[in-house]
mmCIF file of N, CA, C and O in Angstrom:
data_model
loop_
_atom_site.group_PDB
_atom_site.id
_atom_site.type_symbol
_atom_site.label_atom_id
_atom_site.label_comp_id
_atom_site.label_asym_id
_atom_site.label_seq_id
_atom_site.Cartn_x
_atom_site.Cartn_y
_atom_site.Cartn_z
ATOM 1 N N UNK J 769 19.527 23.451 28.931
ATOM 2 C CA UNK J 769 19.188 23.401 30.327
ATOM 3 C C UNK J 769 18.445 22.137 30.712
ATOM 4 O O UNK J 769 17.463 21.828 30.038
ATOM 5 N N UNK J 770 18.848 21.403 31.715
ATOM 6 C CA UNK J 770 18.175 20.130 32.045
ATOM 7 C C UNK J 770 16.761 20.538 32.565
ATOM 8 O O UNK J 770 16.616 21.472 33.301
ATOM 9 N N UNK J 771 15.833 19.610 32.287
ATOM 10 C CA UNK J 771 14.469 19.917 32.677
ATOM 11 C C UNK J 771 14.031 19.012 33.930
ATOM 12 O O UNK J 771 12.935 19.094 34.369
ATOM 13 N N UNK J 772 14.951 18.223 34.347
ATOM 14 C CA UNK J 772 14.684 17.433 35.512
ATOM 15 C C UNK J 772 13.892 16.161 35.272
ATOM 16 O O UNK J 772 13.553 15.407 36.254
ATOM 17 N N UNK J 773 13.396 15.856 34.015
ATOM 18 C CA UNK J 773 12.669 14.738 33.716
ATOM 19 C C UNK J 773 13.537 13.652 33.174
ATOM 20 O O UNK J 773 14.439 13.927 32.454
ATOM 21 N N UNK J 774 13.380 12.419 33.557
ATOM 22 C CA UNK J 774 14.048 11.272 32.976
ATOM 23 C C UNK J 774 13.925 11.317 31.463
ATOM 24 O O UNK J 774 12.786 11.242 31.024
ATOM 25 N N UNK J 775 14.975 11.307 30.693
ATOM 26 C CA UNK J 775 14.858 11.352 29.295
ATOM 27 C C UNK J 775 14.637 12.701 28.807
ATOM 28 O O UNK J 775 14.520 12.945 27.576
ATOM 29 N N UNK J 776 14.452 13.785 29.609
ATOM 30 C CA UNK J 776 14.215 15.032 29.197
ATOM 31 C C UNK J 776 12.882 15.394 28.540
ATOM 32 O O UNK J 776 12.029 14.359 28.427
ATOM 33 N N UNK J 777 12.709 16.492 28.062
ATOM 34 C CA UNK J 777 11.390 16.787 27.380
ATOM 35 C C UNK J 777 11.119 16.020 26.108
ATOM 36 O O UNK J 777 10.069 15.659 25.731
ATOM 37 N N UNK J 778 12.268 15.760 25.350
ATOM 38 C CA UNK J 778 12.201 14.952 24.179
ATOM 39 C C UNK J 778 11.674 13.574 24.444
ATOM 40 O O UNK J 778 10.893 13.010 23.810
ATOM 41 N N UNK J 779 12.256 12.998 25.533
ATOM 42 C CA UNK J 779 11.817 11.674 25.952
ATOM 43 C C UNK J 779 10.343 11.606 26.318
ATOM 44 O O UNK J 779 9.661 10.718 26.030
ATOM 45 N N UNK J 780 9.924 12.662 27.074
ATOM 46 C CA UNK J 780 8.512 12.754 27.630
ATOM 47 C C UNK J 780 7.597 12.915 26.297
ATOM 48 O O UNK J 780 6.609 12.213 26.156
ATOM 49 N N UNK J 781 7.982 13.780 25.342
ATOM 50 C CA UNK J 781 7.254 13.964 24.108
ATOM 51 C C UNK J 781 7.104 12.634 23.364
ATOM 52 O O UNK J 781 6.087 12.321 22.867
ATOM 53 N N UNK J 782 8.236 11.975 23.267
ATOM 54 C CA UNK J 782 8.237 10.600 22.570
ATOM 55 C C UNK J 782 7.274 9.685 23.230
ATOM 56 O O UNK J 782 6.509 8.992 22.545
ATOM 57 N N UNK J 783 7.340 9.586 24.510
ATOM 58 C CA UNK J 783 6.456 8.653 25.199
ATOM 59 C C UNK J 783 4.966 9.048 25.108
ATOM 60 O O UNK J 783 4.103 8.091 24.842
ATOM 61 N N UNK J 784 4.643 10.312 25.050
ATOM 62 C CA UNK J 784 3.285 10.752 24.895
ATOM 63 C C UNK J 784 2.876 10.394 23.466
ATOM 64 O O UNK J 784 1.687 9.845 23.186
ATOM 65 N N UNK J 785 3.654 10.637 22.427
ATOM 66 C CA UNK J 785 3.307 10.295 21.146
ATOM 67 C C UNK J 785 3.082 8.829 20.882
ATOM 68 O O UNK J 785 2.173 8.413 20.207
ATOM 69 N N UNK J 786 3.956 8.027 21.464
ATOM 70 C CA UNK J 786 3.777 6.591 21.443
ATOM 71 C C UNK J 786 2.524 6.089 22.078
ATOM 72 O O UNK J 786 1.820 5.156 21.560
ATOM 73 N N UNK J 787 2.194 6.768 23.252
ATOM 74 C CA UNK J 787 0.993 6.180 23.974
ATOM 75 C C UNK J 787 -0.286 6.586 23.291
ATOM 76 O O UNK J 787 -1.268 5.821 23.311
ATOM 77 N N UNK J 788 -0.299 7.699 22.491
ATOM 78 C CA UNK J 788 -1.530 8.139 21.807
ATOM 79 C C UNK J 788 -1.458 8.005 20.292
ATOM 80 O O UNK J 788 -2.279 8.625 19.591
ATOM 81 N N UNK J 789 -0.459 7.252 19.813
ATOM 82 C CA UNK J 789 -0.289 7.144 18.346
ATOM 83 C C UNK J 789 -1.390 6.389 17.647
ATOM 84 O O UNK J 789 -1.945 5.394 18.193
ATOM 85 N N UNK J 790 -1.726 6.874 16.461
ATOM 86 C CA UNK J 790 -2.643 6.165 15.593
ATOM 87 C C UNK J 790 -1.900 4.937 15.021
ATOM 88 O O UNK J 790 -0.604 4.934 14.986
ATOM 89 N N UNK J 791 -2.513 3.935 14.572
ATOM 90 C CA UNK J 791 -1.902 2.853 13.943
ATOM 91 C C UNK J 791 -1.107 3.349 12.772
ATOM 92 O O UNK J 791 -1.492 4.253 12.037
ATOM 93 N N UNK J 792 0.066 2.852 12.582
ATOM 94 C CA UNK J 792 0.973 3.194 11.506
ATOM 95 C C UNK J 792 0.945 2.239 10.347
ATOM 96 O O UNK J 792 0.948 1.039 10.568
ATOM 97 N N UNK J 793 1.076 2.724 9.156
ATOM 98 C CA UNK J 793 1.068 1.810 7.976
ATOM 99 C C UNK J 793 2.267 2.085 7.221
ATOM 100 O O UNK J 793 2.564 3.170 6.816
ATOM 101 N N UNK J 794 2.980 0.989 7.026
ATOM 102 C CA UNK J 794 4.275 1.163 6.323
ATOM 103 C C UNK J 794 4.158 0.619 4.906
ATOM 104 O O UNK J 794 3.629 -0.418 4.670
ATOM 105 N N UNK J 795 4.530 1.472 3.938
ATOM 106 C CA UNK J 795 4.472 1.136 2.489
ATOM 107 C C UNK J 795 5.535 -0.048 2.217
ATOM 108 O O UNK J 795 5.289 -0.733 1.201
ATOM 109 N N UNK J 796 6.522 -0.181 3.005
ATOM 110 C CA UNK J 796 7.489 -1.240 2.769
ATOM 111 C C UNK J 796 6.878 -2.611 2.942
ATOM 112 O O UNK J 796 7.268 -3.545 2.265
ATOM 113 N N UNK J 797 5.830 -2.724 3.752
ATOM 114 C CA UNK J 797 5.208 -4.018 3.951
ATOM 115 C C UNK J 797 3.800 -3.983 3.343
ATOM 116 O O UNK J 797 2.911 -4.670 3.678
ATOM 117 N N UNK J 798 3.590 -3.006 2.398
ATOM 118 C CA UNK J 798 2.333 -2.748 1.859
ATOM 119 C C UNK J 798 1.643 -3.806 1.035
ATOM 120 O O UNK J 798 0.499 -3.950 0.908
ATOM 121 N N UNK J 799 2.519 -4.653 0.402
ATOM 122 C CA UNK J 799 1.883 -5.672 -0.524
ATOM 123 C C UNK J 799 0.851 -6.470 0.092
ATOM 124 O O UNK J 799 -0.152 -6.773 -0.446
ATOM 125 N N UNK J 800 1.019 -6.917 1.354
ATOM 126 C CA UNK J 800 0.033 -7.714 2.007
ATOM 127 C C UNK J 800 -0.866 -7.030 2.884
ATOM 128 O O UNK J 800 -2.125 -7.078 2.717
ATOM 129 N N UNK J 801 -0.356 -6.233 3.844
ATOM 130 C CA UNK J 801 -1.138 -5.713 4.899
ATOM 131 C C UNK J 801 -1.508 -4.170 4.719
ATOM 132 O O UNK J 801 -2.553 -3.755 5.258
ATOM 133 N N UNK J 802 -0.791 -3.421 4.007
ATOM 134 C CA UNK J 802 -0.987 -1.974 4.011
ATOM 135 C C UNK J 802 -1.054 -1.359 2.626
ATOM 136 O O UNK J 802 -0.331 -0.469 2.290
ATOM 137 N N UNK J 803 -1.803 -1.955 1.776
ATOM 138 C CA UNK J 803 -1.905 -1.468 0.355
ATOM 139 C C UNK J 803 -2.421 -0.093 0.267
ATOM 140 O O UNK J 803 -2.095 0.577 -0.722
ATOM 141 N N UNK J 804 -3.181 0.393 1.192
ATOM 142 C CA UNK J 804 -3.673 1.815 1.238
ATOM 143 C C UNK J 804 -2.618 2.782 1.288
ATOM 144 O O UNK J 804 -2.581 3.749 0.626
ATOM 145 N N UNK J 805 -1.585 2.463 2.201
ATOM 146 C CA UNK J 805 -0.450 3.413 2.372
ATOM 147 C C UNK J 805 0.350 3.401 1.083
ATOM 148 O O UNK J 805 0.886 4.440 0.674
ATOM 149 N N UNK J 806 0.614 2.273 0.470
ATOM 150 C CA UNK J 806 1.342 2.198 -0.745
ATOM 151 C C UNK J 806 0.624 2.887 -1.859
ATOM 152 O O UNK J 806 1.231 3.622 -2.707
ATOM 153 N N UNK J 807 -0.682 2.718 -1.973
ATOM 154 C CA UNK J 807 -1.541 3.473 -2.926
ATOM 155 C C UNK J 807 -1.397 4.950 -2.802
ATOM 156 O O UNK J 807 -1.255 5.726 -3.758
ATOM 157 N N UNK J 808 -1.479 5.396 -1.592
ATOM 158 C CA UNK J 808 -1.257 6.812 -1.308
ATOM 159 C C UNK J 808 0.085 7.367 -1.733
ATOM 160 O O UNK J 808 0.146 8.368 -2.284
ATOM 161 N N UNK J 809 1.109 6.639 -1.354
ATOM 162 C CA UNK J 809 2.442 6.968 -1.712
ATOM 163 C C UNK J 809 2.584 7.118 -3.236
ATOM 164 O O UNK J 809 3.062 8.021 -3.787
ATOM 165 N N UNK J 810 1.960 6.064 -3.935
ATOM 166 C CA UNK J 810 2.111 6.090 -5.348
ATOM 167 C C UNK J 810 1.288 7.195 -6.004
ATOM 168 O O UNK J 810 1.705 7.842 -7.008
ATOM 169 N N UNK J 811 0.153 7.639 -5.373
ATOM 170 C CA UNK J 811 -0.552 8.703 -5.792
ATOM 171 C C UNK J 811 0.110 10.055 -5.720
ATOM 172 O O UNK J 811 0.247 10.857 -6.577
ATOM 173 N N UNK J 812 0.812 10.188 -4.493
ATOM 174 C CA UNK J 812 1.602 11.414 -4.300
ATOM 175 C C UNK J 812 2.778 11.475 -5.370
ATOM 176 O O UNK J 812 3.015 12.503 -5.944
ATOM 177 N N UNK J 813 3.455 10.380 -5.598
ATOM 178 C CA UNK J 813 4.551 10.350 -6.600
ATOM 179 C C UNK J 813 4.031 10.598 -7.943
ATOM 180 O O UNK J 813 4.813 11.117 -8.802
ATOM 181 N N UNK J 814 2.792 10.233 -8.253
ATOM 182 C CA UNK J 814 2.230 10.486 -9.557
ATOM 183 C C UNK J 814 1.742 11.916 -9.770
ATOM 184 O O UNK J 814 1.845 12.501 -10.839
ATOM 185 N N UNK J 815 1.174 12.510 -8.720
ATOM 186 C CA UNK J 815 0.655 13.874 -8.869
ATOM 187 C C UNK J 815 1.676 14.942 -9.000
ATOM 188 O O UNK J 815 1.488 15.960 -9.622
ATOM 189 N N UNK J 816 2.916 14.713 -8.430
ATOM 190 C CA UNK J 816 3.966 15.695 -8.542
ATOM 191 C C UNK J 816 4.929 15.291 -9.745
ATOM 192 O O UNK J 816 5.003 14.130 -10.100
ATOM 193 N N UNK J 817 5.577 16.357 -10.254
ATOM 194 C CA UNK J 817 6.338 15.950 -11.585
ATOM 195 C C UNK J 817 7.669 15.347 -11.353
ATOM 196 O O UNK J 817 8.749 15.832 -11.736
ATOM 197 N N UNK J 818 7.658 14.171 -10.816
ATOM 198 C CA UNK J 818 8.797 13.384 -10.631
ATOM 199 C C UNK J 818 9.071 12.566 -11.897
ATOM 200 O O UNK J 818 8.139 12.147 -12.591
ATOM 201 N N UNK J 819 10.341 12.368 -12.234
ATOM 202 C CA UNK J 819 10.688 11.455 -13.380
ATOM 203 C C UNK J 819 10.425 10.036 -12.979
ATOM 204 O O UNK J 819 10.176 9.745 -11.820
ATOM 205 N N UNK J 820 10.255 9.164 -14.001
ATOM 206 C CA UNK J 820 10.036 7.676 -13.650
ATOM 207 C C UNK J 820 11.187 7.201 -12.804
ATOM 208 O O UNK J 820 10.886 6.374 -11.844
ATOM 209 N N UNK J 821 12.377 7.627 -13.073
ATOM 210 C CA UNK J 821 13.488 7.182 -12.321
ATOM 211 C C UNK J 821 13.415 7.681 -10.835
ATOM 212 O O UNK J 821 13.709 6.905 -9.961
ATOM 213 N N UNK J 822 13.038 8.847 -10.643
ATOM 214 C CA UNK J 822 12.826 9.433 -9.277
ATOM 215 C C UNK J 822 11.752 8.728 -8.550
ATOM 216 O O UNK J 822 11.922 8.323 -7.344
ATOM 217 N N UNK J 823 10.677 8.421 -9.189
ATOM 218 C CA UNK J 823 9.596 7.672 -8.520
ATOM 219 C C UNK J 823 10.010 6.301 -8.082
ATOM 220 O O UNK J 823 9.817 5.814 -6.992
ATOM 221 N N UNK J 824 10.765 5.665 -8.984
ATOM 222 C CA UNK J 824 11.237 4.244 -8.628
ATOM 223 C C UNK J 824 12.202 4.331 -7.474
ATOM 224 O O UNK J 824 12.149 3.584 -6.549
ATOM 225 N N UNK J 825 13.143 5.364 -7.572
ATOM 226 C CA UNK J 825 14.110 5.470 -6.403
ATOM 227 C C UNK J 825 13.431 5.801 -5.069
ATOM 228 O O UNK J 825 13.654 5.202 -4.177
ATOM 229 N N UNK J 826 12.516 6.799 -5.118
ATOM 230 C CA UNK J 826 11.776 7.137 -3.911
ATOM 231 C C UNK J 826 11.009 5.979 -3.303
ATOM 232 O O UNK J 826 10.882 5.809 -2.071
ATOM 233 N N UNK J 827 10.355 5.232 -4.212
ATOM 234 C CA UNK J 827 9.602 4.053 -3.803
ATOM 235 C C UNK J 827 10.440 2.884 -3.058
ATOM 236 O O UNK J 827 9.876 2.300 -2.257
ATOM 237 N N UNK J 828 11.576 2.880 -3.575
ATOM 238 C CA UNK J 828 12.462 1.712 -3.181
ATOM 239 C C UNK J 828 13.429 2.092 -2.046
ATOM 240 O O UNK J 828 13.773 1.308 -1.100
ATOM 241 N N UNK J 829 13.956 3.363 -2.064
ATOM 242 C CA UNK J 829 14.995 3.718 -1.144
ATOM 243 C C UNK J 829 14.494 4.503 0.142
ATOM 244 O O UNK J 829 15.199 4.513 1.120
ATOM 245 N N UNK J 830 13.304 5.114 0.024
ATOM 246 C CA UNK J 830 12.829 5.905 1.151
ATOM 247 C C UNK J 830 11.616 5.148 1.869
ATOM 248 O O UNK J 830 10.690 4.798 1.136
ATOM 249 N N UNK J 831 11.717 4.942 3.197
ATOM 250 C CA UNK J 831 10.643 4.394 3.962
ATOM 251 C C UNK J 831 9.552 5.400 3.949
ATOM 252 O O UNK J 831 9.653 6.614 3.882
ATOM 253 N N UNK J 832 8.285 4.866 3.957
ATOM 254 C CA UNK J 832 7.155 5.706 3.919
ATOM 255 C C UNK J 832 6.059 5.123 4.958
ATOM 256 O O UNK J 832 5.800 3.965 5.011
ATOM 257 N N UNK J 833 5.630 6.011 5.833
ATOM 258 C CA UNK J 833 4.859 5.613 6.970
ATOM 259 C C UNK J 833 3.588 6.573 6.973
ATOM 260 O O UNK J 833 3.798 7.873 6.933
ATOM 261 N N UNK J 834 2.462 6.026 7.088
ATOM 262 C CA UNK J 834 1.239 6.835 7.290
ATOM 263 C C UNK J 834 0.570 6.572 8.638
ATOM 264 O O UNK J 834 0.306 5.370 8.946
ATOM 265 N N UNK J 835 0.352 7.596 9.366
ATOM 266 C CA UNK J 835 -0.314 7.442 10.688
ATOM 267 C C UNK J 835 -1.794 7.441 10.639
ATOM 268 O O UNK J 835 -2.521 6.704 11.262
ATOM 269 N N UNK J 836 -2.349 8.237 9.707
ATOM 270 C CA UNK J 836 -3.840 8.274 9.618
ATOM 271 C C UNK J 836 -4.174 8.792 8.255
ATOM 272 O O UNK J 836 -4.146 10.022 7.999
ATOM 273 N N UNK J 837 -4.606 7.864 7.333
ATOM 274 C CA UNK J 837 -4.960 8.266 5.985
ATOM 275 C C UNK J 837 -6.237 9.089 5.917
ATOM 276 O O UNK J 837 -6.447 9.790 4.892
ATOM 277 N N UNK J 838 -7.047 9.062 6.988
ATOM 278 C CA UNK J 838 -8.271 9.896 6.893
ATOM 279 C C UNK J 838 -8.034 11.296 7.435
ATOM 280 O O UNK J 838 -9.001 12.142 7.396
ATOM 281 N N UNK J 839 -6.919 11.642 7.990
ATOM 282 C CA UNK J 839 -6.707 12.938 8.593
ATOM 283 C C UNK J 839 -6.481 13.964 7.573
ATOM 284 O O UNK J 839 -5.916 13.729 6.471
ATOM 285 N N UNK J 840 -6.930 15.233 7.919
ATOM 286 C CA UNK J 840 -6.725 16.393 7.034
ATOM 287 C C UNK J 840 -5.738 17.382 7.666
ATOM 288 O O UNK J 840 -5.647 18.445 7.236
ATOM 289 N N UNK J 841 -5.170 16.972 8.754
ATOM 290 C CA UNK J 841 -4.338 17.951 9.597
ATOM 291 C C UNK J 841 -2.980 18.083 9.115
ATOM 292 O O UNK J 841 -2.191 18.860 9.644
ATOM 293 N N UNK J 842 -2.569 17.430 8.063
ATOM 294 C CA UNK J 842 -1.251 17.539 7.576
ATOM 295 C C UNK J 842 -0.273 16.615 8.094
ATOM 296 O O UNK J 842 -0.619 15.506 8.558
ATOM 297 N N UNK J 843 0.986 16.887 8.113
ATOM 298 C CA UNK J 843 2.004 16.053 8.586
ATOM 299 C C UNK J 843 3.181 16.148 7.739
ATOM 300 O O UNK J 843 3.569 17.204 7.281
ATOM 301 N N UNK J 844 3.812 15.075 7.466
ATOM 302 C CA UNK J 844 4.961 15.154 6.591
ATOM 303 C C UNK J 844 6.371 15.298 7.304
ATOM 304 O O UNK J 844 6.931 16.336 7.171
ATOM 305 N N UNK J 845 6.600 14.451 8.051
ATOM 306 C CA UNK J 845 7.853 14.496 8.804
ATOM 307 C C UNK J 845 8.891 13.720 8.083
ATOM 308 O O UNK J 845 8.665 12.655 7.546
ATOM 309 N N UNK J 846 10.151 14.083 8.189
ATOM 310 C CA UNK J 846 11.345 13.425 7.586
ATOM 311 C C UNK J 846 12.195 13.000 8.772
ATOM 312 O O UNK J 846 12.599 13.712 9.594
ATOM 313 N N UNK J 847 12.461 11.735 8.741
ATOM 314 C CA UNK J 847 13.396 11.092 9.790
ATOM 315 C C UNK J 847 14.665 10.715 9.127
ATOM 316 O O UNK J 847 14.813 9.607 8.576
ATOM 317 N N UNK J 848 15.613 11.628 9.001
ATOM 318 C CA UNK J 848 16.833 11.324 8.215
ATOM 319 C C UNK J 848 17.660 10.207 8.761
ATOM 320 O O UNK J 848 18.235 9.534 7.998
ATOM 321 N N UNK J 849 17.659 9.983 10.076
ATOM 322 C CA UNK J 849 18.389 8.856 10.648
ATOM 323 C C UNK J 849 17.798 7.478 10.283
ATOM 324 O O UNK J 849 18.440 6.469 10.323
ATOM 325 N N UNK J 850 16.482 7.509 9.883
ATOM 326 C CA UNK J 850 15.832 6.222 9.416
ATOM 327 C C UNK J 850 15.504 6.230 7.962
ATOM 328 O O UNK J 850 15.016 5.266 7.458
ATOM 329 N N UNK J 851 15.916 7.316 7.206
ATOM 330 C CA UNK J 851 15.635 7.447 5.818
ATOM 331 C C UNK J 851 14.129 7.184 5.580
ATOM 332 O O UNK J 851 13.805 6.428 4.645
ATOM 333 N N UNK J 852 13.234 7.953 6.298
ATOM 334 C CA UNK J 852 11.833 7.623 6.264
ATOM 335 C C UNK J 852 11.079 8.921 6.349
ATOM 336 O O UNK J 852 11.466 9.879 6.916
ATOM 337 N N UNK J 853 9.965 8.936 5.540
ATOM 338 C CA UNK J 853 9.015 10.030 5.522
ATOM 339 C C UNK J 853 7.781 9.460 6.266
ATOM 340 O O UNK J 853 7.311 8.396 6.060
#
């Protein structure tokens, strides 16, 4: 059912999220600017029983983004069209 808003409710929600978004840290560029996000990703991959091969693949093939490393509210979204967590 159309909601009458330009871009619909999804578009409105996206614009709200973008307007109030926390800074994002990408592990793919972590070497220089975002080592905390890369360290967090590596800690997660170490804590869970992944094989070495799986850790290597997940680190290289899947994008990883952290909105707020200090938050305890959870999260964990999968963006399949971007191959990113």
